[in-house]
């Protein structure tokens, strides 16, 4: 339907009908207007599978549960995410679902975030690219998406009322870009506004974010929908740009909209605008392209491939992995038989079929449950059995992980520990058999107090319903591990950048670490972590060579091509995730992370094969957000482009000089120190005429001290020292203001 047709249709609606369209008809439906042929559409949760509740039925429709965001992001594979999106869309179409409520792209500010299993990463570029690919996959099949939860919704504690106290630069650099990339690259049909406040104001009331940034700066043209129950004031939220309230408000808040229009408090153009967007959405959903075929078996196979692509081999000493099929293995731990493969809460899928590693294991593998995950109590009988099984096997594989009571939507974790009974089990098994492999099923990082006692660790994350098959494929080397960590694994909770400010104090949480989230913090502080962001091993080996930059010197308006050759130097086919980081100039003025991920690619290589991977870096790769300029700014200087295997493992690096074409705006006042004057040669020239007596000072200071003295001297001091009066200062400032 064209915009013209939509506005004609909207004109036929009464004020009550318009206000009504601005909220749901039920928990999962929008309102219809039969007399005008406006149909009802259904929205439903995802994001890693269809979660469709049929009225009056307890369970949701059985659907393939793909690996949640915590896992799929470790694939660093945009094509895979698009395929998953397409497969879920096929199921949505089958069930007449118009909008899938995902992807969830919030940044993992703390490893304790209860919903981290659903989110992609601590890095905004990775989260944004994963989201954009997923959205493309869903929407090209005629189903809408809802990028959530916009904005700064990074914890579960008091999630519906807490105020994220966060500065603009941090929002722009860390918490917004995943949404920005998703909106600009994939044009989602809806964006879901979050429950929380930002700097004391509910997101729903932030016109600046919901309208000016989202629509004005990023070009979003869809519907802003509230998170379920997030509306705090229907009228002010609507004015700020929150178009659709979900779920049904019982009619009360629809009436408030109509009443506000009637009383003249609200311009009717405001609900009109929201209605036009909602109608556009409804007709987008109902005029969908040809229905894609639904094949649950094929989807399950895709979930298996996705789980394998997303698993991360953290450690592999002495080549303990891959296992050899003829050798006697003991699978220990409840999760070998009943894997934990998804998180709890609104994303919980009723799986089509779940595979366990034990069921898929080669013949002869013995099993011991080791622990009961319903409670954290060491059961000596279970441990003895496990020790016995380990002693009689050539290799012991312990399946450990976080139970649902430790990790779910609705609450944050209290610690980063596995249940102690599982730690104890791993230690004891490692004493019984030196060849121990730990397989982890968790949606967020855990401490590993036993790391030095075990030979290998395979992080399966929450791997979706096919995690068991994928795990066996990897353990037995049918597939080489090729995922890398989408978040840092710190050694201990106390090391995390948000440690002192998570989950905050009462109704406020200060994002005091600023832009130093995840590896940006650890890399800058040169801190040891258990496993760094971007880390992941393979059964083969890769060599990097020939890093080439398109130029040695560019301006911030140019693009820089970066290419690097990667060779598979091992004996098995495999995939490498090449990461490109940029480090800022060493003498830069801005306080910036030591390096930031600016591009990545996953390459498949046969043994002996070399491929050239090419990237293009634009202005944003070098820029930071300059608060007073209210814009992205590139400081002139020498940047380092790093081709890396992980956030700390540099393979190759090369310098590039980037020249700024934007002049940093300086507002000159009596307090402006001379070092700021120095940024603009024209200003230096003007001020030099007022420095007639500086030689006197120069004579009594060492050159270094004189340099500092003058650098930090404000203009009023400079004039004072040189015998000028207040009126001269005024004259100087007026000359300088002409430069601003
Ligand atoms: C969650 C959303 C979800 C919605 C509907 C909310 O509580 O935060 O992510 O889409 O419920 O289930």
XYZ file of C-alpha atoms and ligand atoms in Angstrom, residues 28 45 51 101 115 118 148-149 153 159-160 192 195 227-228 346 409, ligand 1:
29
model
C 0.007 -10.885 20.855
C 8.429 -13.708 20.625
C 7.441 -18.830 20.409
C 9.928 -9.855 18.437
C 19.461 -11.889 29.794
C 19.784 -13.758 24.559
C 14.999 -4.706 21.111
C 15.367 -3.293 23.739
C 18.548 -1.983 28.946
C 14.605 -3.458 34.767
C 11.210 -1.780 34.571
C 11.009 -2.103 20.678
C 11.396 -0.480 30.097
C 8.156 -3.493 25.510
C 5.295 -5.366 27.153
C 10.082 -14.713 27.003
C 15.344 -13.331 32.069
C 10.458 -8.815 27.171
C 10.486 -8.725 25.659
C 9.423 -9.619 25.086
C 8.068 -9.226 25.665
C 6.928 -10.077 25.175
C 9.075 -8.563 27.734
O 9.028 -8.790 29.094
O 11.365 -7.886 27.720
O 11.740 -9.078 25.173
O 9.418 -9.530 23.696
O 8.114 -9.351 27.081
O 7.035 -11.360 25.702
